[in-house]
Amino acid sequence: MLSSKRLVVFAVLLVVAAAYPDNDEEVSSEEGRGHHGGGGRGHHGGKGRHHHQHRHGLAFFKELNETVVQQFVEIWRDDDLSRDEKKAQINELAESVLTPEQLAEFQRNQAEREQRWQERKTEKERKMAALSPNARAAAERIHAVWHDETLSGRDGWKLKKQKVAEIKAELSESEKEEIESLWGRGRGQRGNCMLKRLSFYKDLDEETKDKFKAIAKNNDLTREQKKERSMQLAQEEFTSEQFSEYERVKAEHEQQKLEKKAEIDAKIASMSPNARVAAEKMRTIMEDDTLEWDEKKTQMRVIKEELSESEQTEVNQLREGHHHGRHRRYGNRKNVRWTKLAVASENNAQDDE
């Protein structure tokens, strides 16, 4: 049985998720949910965007008693209900147990999320229309794969990944890049994250933004190759003043990464010998661009299994408090699970056609 506090947190997230339209899971491409796990209905991962419940959470849920919260939880956990049925029942329960003020907040939250979903849907339709014929046809096939409910169960996610890979194998390199710019590779990269720090970012046209995003999310390139191509693209697309700002912001970004690395180095140095060796091995695996994420997970799991419980705790806590890259990169995902529903409902989707 969940504690009262966790029930409240879970209920906030599930109601926000259920109040939001179904999502296009393939937006993150074939590995969109890899670092959060994967699976059937309601088990979404993320693109690395973390802890959005502080923006979209429902403040009044902390005032509800445990019995009411449990009612929301039971609806969400009922696997015999479709998402639409869950949404309808949660709406009905909200109308019966919430005060007029609470219900107004709940409905306002729904309306805001619906608007954001419509905006993402429109943006995705714009990008789809701009694709070449072959890439557009492939994108539609990929969409169908992710929404194929016959591919479910424990192995459903792997089967979908395999089918998507087969579709992509039929494409030329340029067509693959089009697909990547539409959905990305979903390996925890944030695409234009650094670019958004530029004062003129909002003035850039979408085509230019997509070019940078395609480079950032192309995992056939090494980190150094991505840097080189991004720099070359900036020289081609930006004015001299804009390029100077780009170089400055990029240098600041690199400095921040070095500082974070130094902080992690210090944490590793303070570990017990076995945990320190394991952490170094796992960091090497994480930085190996030649490995798929599934292979990285497997190798890191083997390393952790050789550790004692206390040593595993050291490794799991290595990235506590850091929200760049993957969630708790070397650790477990227990606390992340409480954010899955809210993050997935808004951030792993652009459209449910």
Short mmCIF file of C-alpha atoms in Angstrom, two decimals:
data_model
loop_
_atom_site.label_atom_id
_atom_site.label_comp_id
_atom_site.label_asym_id
_atom_site.label_seq_id
_atom_site.Cartn_x
_atom_site.Cartn_y
_atom_site.Cartn_z
CA MET A 1 0.00 0.00 0.00
CA LEU A 2 1.33 3.42 -0.90
CA SER A 3 1.93 6.02 1.79
CA SER A 4 -0.51 8.94 2.00
CA LYS A 5 2.07 11.33 0.63
CA ARG A 6 2.87 9.12 -2.35
CA LEU A 7 -0.80 8.54 -3.04
CA VAL A 8 -1.35 12.27 -3.28
CA VAL A 9 1.62 12.73 -5.59
CA PHE A 10 0.54 9.81 -7.73
CA ALA A 11 -3.04 11.04 -7.94
CA VAL A 12 -1.95 14.50 -9.01
CA LEU A 13 0.09 13.00 -11.82
CA LEU A 14 -2.41 10.42 -12.99
CA VAL A 15 -5.32 12.86 -13.07
CA VAL A 16 -3.27 15.33 -15.06
CA ALA A 17 -2.28 12.50 -17.40
CA ALA A 18 -5.77 11.13 -17.77
CA ALA A 19 -7.15 14.59 -18.37
CA TYR A 20 -4.88 14.94 -21.34
CA PRO A 21 -5.54 13.43 -24.80
CA ASP A 22 -3.83 10.27 -25.94
CA ASN A 23 -0.31 10.79 -27.14
CA ASP A 24 1.78 9.96 -30.13
CA GLU A 25 4.37 7.75 -28.51
CA GLU A 26 6.48 7.46 -31.61
CA VAL A 27 7.42 11.13 -31.33
CA SER A 28 10.59 10.00 -29.60
CA SER A 29 11.31 7.50 -32.35
CA GLU A 30 12.38 3.95 -31.70
CA GLU A 31 14.02 4.64 -28.35
CA GLY A 32 11.80 7.38 -27.03
CA ARG A 33 11.03 5.67 -23.75
CA GLY A 34 14.15 3.59 -23.36
CA HIS A 35 15.63 5.27 -20.33
CA HIS A 36 12.39 5.19 -18.42
CA GLY A 37 11.50 1.69 -19.32
CA GLY A 38 8.83 0.85 -21.79
CA GLY A 39 5.83 -1.29 -22.30
CA GLY A 40 2.13 -1.13 -22.71
CA ARG A 41 -0.53 1.43 -22.21
CA GLY A 42 0.25 4.05 -19.64
CA HIS A 43 3.96 3.21 -19.27
CA HIS A 44 5.66 6.11 -20.94
CA GLY A 45 9.13 7.42 -20.67
CA GLY A 46 10.28 10.76 -21.65
CA LYS A 47 12.64 12.90 -23.73
CA GLY A 48 14.51 14.01 -20.80
CA ARG A 49 12.18 16.74 -19.75
CA HIS A 50 11.82 16.42 -16.08
CA HIS A 51 9.49 17.17 -13.20
CA HIS A 52 6.91 19.29 -14.93
CA GLN A 53 4.33 18.66 -12.25
CA HIS A 54 5.43 21.84 -10.50
CA ARG A 55 4.04 23.76 -13.46
CA HIS A 56 0.92 21.75 -14.10
CA GLY A 57 0.14 20.08 -10.77
CA LEU A 58 -3.19 20.58 -9.04
CA ALA A 59 -2.54 22.35 -5.76
CA PHE A 60 -5.76 21.24 -4.06
CA PHE A 61 -4.86 17.53 -4.14
CA LYS A 62 -2.84 17.90 -0.98
CA GLU A 63 -6.10 18.82 0.75
CA LEU A 64 -7.90 15.60 -0.24
CA ASN A 65 -8.13 12.69 2.16
CA GLU A 66 -6.52 9.36 1.41
CA THR A 67 -9.81 7.63 0.59
CA VAL A 68 -10.61 10.07 -2.20
CA VAL A 69 -7.07 9.93 -3.54
CA GLN A 70 -7.24 6.13 -3.56
CA GLN A 71 -10.38 6.32 -5.70
CA PHE A 72 -8.47 8.24 -8.37
CA VAL A 73 -5.60 5.76 -8.18
CA GLU A 74 -7.89 2.75 -8.56
CA ILE A 75 -9.46 4.17 -11.71
CA TRP A 76 -6.08 4.81 -13.28
CA ARG A 77 -4.81 1.34 -12.39
CA ASP A 78 -7.83 -0.43 -13.89
CA ASP A 79 -6.31 -2.06 -16.97
CA ASP A 80 -9.76 -3.07 -18.21
CA LEU A 81 -10.50 0.58 -18.96
CA SER A 82 -9.30 2.42 -22.04
CA ARG A 83 -7.67 5.82 -21.58
CA ASP A 84 -10.88 7.54 -22.70
CA GLU A 85 -12.88 5.52 -20.18
CA LYS A 86 -10.40 6.38 -17.44
CA LYS A 87 -10.60 10.03 -18.40
CA ALA A 88 -14.40 9.96 -18.28
CA GLN A 89 -14.50 8.23 -14.90
CA ILE A 90 -11.89 10.55 -13.42
CA ASN A 91 -13.84 13.55 -14.67
CA GLU A 92 -17.01 12.10 -13.13
CA LEU A 93 -15.25 11.47 -9.82
CA ALA A 94 -13.77 14.97 -9.84
CA GLU A 95 -17.23 16.48 -10.31
CA SER A 96 -18.57 14.46 -7.38
CA VAL A 97 -15.80 15.02 -4.81
CA LEU A 98 -14.26 18.41 -5.58
CA THR A 99 -15.50 21.77 -4.41
CA PRO A 100 -16.59 24.28 -7.08
CA GLU A 101 -13.24 26.07 -6.74
CA GLN A 102 -11.26 22.83 -7.00
CA LEU A 103 -13.30 21.66 -9.97
CA ALA A 104 -12.72 24.98 -11.71
CA GLU A 105 -8.96 24.57 -11.23
CA PHE A 106 -9.15 21.00 -12.50
CA GLN A 107 -11.07 22.03 -15.63
CA ARG A 108 -8.79 25.01 -16.24
CA ASN A 109 -5.81 22.68 -16.09
CA GLN A 110 -7.48 20.41 -18.65
CA ALA A 111 -8.16 23.31 -21.00
CA GLU A 112 -4.56 24.52 -20.83
CA ARG A 113 -3.19 21.07 -21.58
CA GLU A 114 -5.65 20.64 -24.45
CA GLN A 115 -4.43 23.90 -25.95
CA ARG A 116 -0.78 22.84 -25.68
CA TRP A 117 -1.64 19.50 -27.28
CA GLN A 118 -3.39 21.22 -30.18
CA GLU A 119 -0.37 23.47 -30.70
CA ARG A 120 1.96 20.47 -30.84
CA LYS A 121 -0.41 18.67 -33.20
CA THR A 122 -0.43 21.65 -35.56
CA GLU A 123 3.36 21.88 -35.45
CA LYS A 124 3.75 18.19 -36.23
CA GLU A 125 1.31 18.44 -39.15
CA ARG A 126 3.37 21.32 -40.53
CA LYS A 127 6.54 19.24 -40.35
CA MET A 128 4.86 16.20 -41.88
CA ALA A 129 3.63 18.25 -44.83
CA ALA A 130 7.18 19.47 -45.49
CA LEU A 131 8.67 15.97 -45.74
CA SER A 132 9.65 14.42 -49.04
CA PRO A 133 7.18 11.77 -50.35
CA ASN A 134 9.22 8.76 -49.20
CA ALA A 135 9.94 10.22 -45.77
CA ARG A 136 6.29 11.17 -45.31
CA ALA A 137 5.13 7.67 -46.22
CA ALA A 138 7.68 6.19 -43.80
CA ALA A 139 6.54 8.56 -41.06
CA GLU A 140 2.95 7.45 -41.52
CA ARG A 141 4.00 3.80 -41.34
CA ILE A 142 6.00 4.48 -38.15
CA HIS A 143 2.97 6.22 -36.67
CA ALA A 144 0.86 3.15 -37.45
CA VAL A 145 3.40 0.85 -35.79
CA TRP A 146 3.39 2.80 -32.53
CA HIS A 147 -0.40 2.71 -32.48
CA ASP A 148 -0.69 -0.99 -33.32
CA GLU A 149 -2.41 -2.41 -30.23
CA THR A 150 -1.79 -5.97 -31.44
CA LEU A 151 1.87 -5.40 -30.60
CA SER A 152 1.48 -5.27 -26.85
CA GLY A 153 2.51 -7.23 -23.83
CA ARG A 154 5.99 -7.68 -22.47
CA ASP A 155 7.69 -7.88 -25.88
CA GLY A 156 5.48 -5.33 -27.62
CA TRP A 157 7.92 -2.47 -27.28
CA LYS A 158 10.80 -4.50 -28.73
CA LEU A 159 8.65 -5.62 -31.65
CA LYS A 160 7.68 -2.03 -32.41
CA LYS A 161 11.31 -0.93 -32.28
CA GLN A 162 12.21 -3.73 -34.68
CA LYS A 163 9.47 -2.76 -37.15
CA VAL A 164 10.48 0.91 -37.02
CA ALA A 165 14.10 -0.04 -37.66
CA GLU A 166 13.01 -2.07 -40.70
CA ILE A 167 11.09 0.90 -42.09
CA LYS A 168 14.07 3.20 -41.62
CA ALA A 169 16.38 0.71 -43.30
CA GLU A 170 14.49 1.29 -46.54
CA LEU A 171 15.24 5.02 -46.53
CA SER A 172 18.14 7.00 -47.92
CA GLU A 173 20.39 8.90 -45.52
CA SER A 174 18.69 12.20 -46.32
CA GLU A 175 15.25 10.65 -45.75
CA LYS A 176 16.43 9.24 -42.43
CA GLU A 177 17.54 12.73 -41.43
CA GLU A 178 14.07 14.01 -42.27
CA ILE A 179 12.56 11.40 -39.97
CA GLU A 180 15.03 12.26 -37.20
CA SER A 181 14.20 15.97 -37.49
CA LEU A 182 10.51 15.12 -37.15
CA TRP A 183 10.74 12.83 -34.13
CA GLY A 184 14.35 12.60 -33.04
CA ARG A 185 16.14 9.60 -31.60
CA GLY A 186 14.88 10.01 -28.07
CA ARG A 187 18.11 9.29 -26.21
CA GLY A 188 17.76 11.96 -23.61
CA GLN A 189 19.08 14.68 -25.89
CA ARG A 190 17.33 17.99 -25.86
CA GLY A 191 17.93 19.06 -29.42
CA ASN A 192 17.94 22.86 -29.36
CA CYS A 193 18.40 23.21 -25.60
CA MET A 194 21.64 25.20 -25.86
CA LEU A 195 20.37 27.11 -28.89
CA LYS A 196 17.40 28.40 -26.91
CA ARG A 197 19.77 30.45 -24.79
CA LEU A 198 20.48 32.71 -27.75
CA SER A 199 18.77 36.09 -27.61
CA PHE A 200 17.76 35.77 -31.27
CA TYR A 201 16.51 32.18 -31.04
CA LYS A 202 12.84 33.21 -31.28
CA ASP A 203 13.62 35.02 -34.53
CA LEU A 204 15.07 31.95 -36.25
CA ASP A 205 12.87 30.24 -38.81
CA GLU A 206 11.69 26.70 -38.10
CA GLU A 207 13.76 25.25 -40.92
CA THR A 208 16.98 26.52 -39.32
CA LYS A 209 15.95 25.22 -35.89
CA ASP A 210 15.17 21.83 -37.39
CA LYS A 211 18.61 21.66 -39.00
CA PHE A 212 20.30 22.13 -35.63
CA LYS A 213 17.93 19.67 -33.99
CA ALA A 214 18.63 17.03 -36.65
CA ILE A 215 22.36 17.28 -35.93
CA ALA A 216 21.86 17.06 -32.17
CA LYS A 217 19.65 14.00 -32.47
CA ASN A 218 21.68 12.14 -35.07
CA ASN A 219 23.33 9.41 -33.04
CA ASP A 220 25.27 8.20 -36.04
CA LEU A 221 27.56 11.15 -35.27
CA THR A 222 30.05 11.35 -32.43
CA ARG A 223 29.92 14.26 -29.99
CA GLU A 224 32.83 15.93 -31.74
CA GLN A 225 31.22 15.52 -35.15
CA LYS A 226 28.02 17.07 -33.82
CA LYS A 227 29.98 20.04 -32.50
CA GLU A 228 31.75 20.50 -35.82
CA ARG A 229 28.56 20.30 -37.87
CA SER A 230 26.68 22.62 -35.54
CA MET A 231 29.49 25.16 -35.72
CA GLN A 232 29.58 24.93 -39.51
CA LEU A 233 25.81 25.35 -39.73
CA ALA A 234 25.95 28.37 -37.41
CA GLN A 235 28.56 29.98 -39.64
CA GLU A 236 26.32 29.42 -42.65
CA GLU A 237 23.04 30.53 -41.11
CA PHE A 238 23.92 33.32 -38.65
CA THR A 239 25.06 36.89 -39.12
CA SER A 240 28.49 37.80 -37.76
CA GLU A 241 26.92 39.29 -34.62
CA GLN A 242 24.73 36.23 -34.11
CA PHE A 243 27.66 33.89 -34.64
CA SER A 244 29.71 35.76 -32.03
CA GLU A 245 26.89 35.31 -29.52
CA TYR A 246 26.59 31.65 -30.51
CA GLU A 247 30.30 31.09 -29.81
CA ARG A 248 30.03 32.83 -26.44
CA VAL A 249 26.93 30.88 -25.35
CA LYS A 250 28.45 27.63 -26.56
CA ALA A 251 31.61 28.32 -24.55
CA GLU A 252 29.51 29.01 -21.45
CA HIS A 253 27.56 25.81 -22.06
CA GLU A 254 30.77 23.79 -22.34
CA GLN A 255 32.06 25.38 -19.13
CA GLN A 256 28.90 24.37 -17.29
CA LYS A 257 29.32 20.81 -18.53
CA LEU A 258 32.89 20.79 -17.26
CA GLU A 259 31.74 22.04 -13.86
CA LYS A 260 29.09 19.32 -13.67
CA LYS A 261 31.69 16.74 -14.65
CA ALA A 262 34.02 18.01 -11.92
CA GLU A 263 31.20 17.72 -9.40
CA ILE A 264 30.56 14.13 -10.43
CA ASP A 265 34.30 13.40 -10.33
CA ALA A 266 34.36 14.63 -6.75
CA LYS A 267 31.43 12.41 -5.81
CA ILE A 268 33.03 9.38 -7.41
CA ALA A 269 36.30 10.09 -5.60
CA SER A 270 34.47 10.02 -2.26
CA MET A 271 32.94 6.60 -2.88
CA SER A 272 34.08 3.31 -1.47
CA PRO A 273 36.60 1.51 -3.73
CA ASN A 274 34.18 -0.96 -5.34
CA ALA A 275 31.48 1.64 -5.94
CA ARG A 276 34.05 4.04 -7.39
CA VAL A 277 35.32 1.46 -9.89
CA ALA A 278 31.75 0.57 -10.86
CA ALA A 279 30.79 4.21 -11.34
CA GLU A 280 33.78 4.82 -13.59
CA LYS A 281 32.92 1.77 -15.69
CA MET A 282 29.31 2.91 -15.99
CA ARG A 283 30.33 6.40 -16.99
CA THR A 284 32.53 4.94 -19.74
CA ILE A 285 29.57 2.93 -20.98
CA MET A 286 27.28 5.97 -20.94
CA GLU A 287 29.75 7.97 -23.02
CA ASP A 288 30.22 5.21 -25.61
CA ASP A 289 28.37 6.47 -28.69
CA THR A 290 28.77 3.10 -30.42
CA LEU A 291 26.37 1.38 -28.00
CA GLU A 292 22.59 1.36 -28.23
CA TRP A 293 20.78 2.34 -25.03
CA ASP A 294 19.49 -1.21 -24.46
CA GLU A 295 23.07 -2.49 -24.57
CA LYS A 296 24.18 0.24 -22.18
CA LYS A 297 21.46 -0.73 -19.73
CA THR A 298 22.44 -4.38 -19.93
CA GLN A 299 26.13 -3.70 -19.32
CA MET A 300 25.43 -1.35 -16.42
CA ARG A 301 23.01 -3.81 -14.86
CA VAL A 302 25.71 -6.49 -14.89
CA ILE A 303 28.12 -4.10 -13.17
CA LYS A 304 25.59 -3.19 -10.48
CA GLU A 305 24.73 -6.83 -9.78
CA GLU A 306 28.33 -7.37 -8.65
CA LEU A 307 27.99 -4.71 -5.95
CA SER A 308 26.75 -5.04 -2.40
CA GLU A 309 23.50 -3.32 -1.45
CA SER A 310 25.33 -0.40 0.18
CA GLU A 311 27.58 0.00 -2.87
CA GLN A 312 24.55 0.00 -5.15
CA THR A 313 23.07 2.75 -3.00
CA GLU A 314 26.22 4.82 -3.50
CA VAL A 315 25.98 4.43 -7.26
CA ASN A 316 22.23 5.09 -7.31
CA GLN A 317 22.72 8.37 -5.48
CA LEU A 318 25.54 9.57 -7.69
CA ARG A 319 23.34 11.79 -9.82
CA GLU A 320 20.79 12.86 -7.20
CA GLY A 321 19.68 16.40 -7.85
CA HIS A 322 21.09 16.61 -11.37
CA HIS A 323 18.54 17.21 -14.12
CA HIS A 324 20.72 17.16 -17.18
CA GLY A 325 21.05 14.14 -19.41
CA ARG A 326 19.28 11.05 -18.13
CA HIS A 327 17.39 10.88 -14.87
CA ARG A 328 19.82 9.64 -12.20
CA ARG A 329 22.03 8.27 -14.92
CA TYR A 330 23.58 5.47 -12.90
CA GLY A 331 20.71 4.91 -10.50
CA ASN A 332 17.35 3.24 -10.31
CA ARG A 333 14.11 4.86 -11.41
CA LYS A 334 11.89 4.47 -8.36
CA ASN A 335 11.36 8.16 -7.74
CA VAL A 336 11.13 8.89 -11.44
CA ARG A 337 8.09 6.66 -11.74
CA TRP A 338 6.01 9.20 -9.84
CA THR A 339 6.62 11.74 -12.59
CA LYS A 340 6.14 9.42 -15.55
CA LEU A 341 2.46 9.98 -16.11
CA ALA A 342 2.55 13.76 -16.04
CA VAL A 343 5.72 14.03 -18.09
CA ALA A 344 4.54 11.47 -20.62
CA SER A 345 1.12 12.99 -21.03
CA GLU A 346 2.54 16.29 -22.18
CA ASN A 347 6.07 15.78 -23.37
CA ASN A 348 6.19 12.45 -25.20
CA ALA A 349 3.40 13.46 -27.54
CA GLN A 350 2.65 15.73 -30.35
CA ASP A 351 -0.44 14.17 -31.83
CA ASP A 352 -2.97 11.37 -31.65
CA GLU A 353 -4.48 11.38 -35.08
#
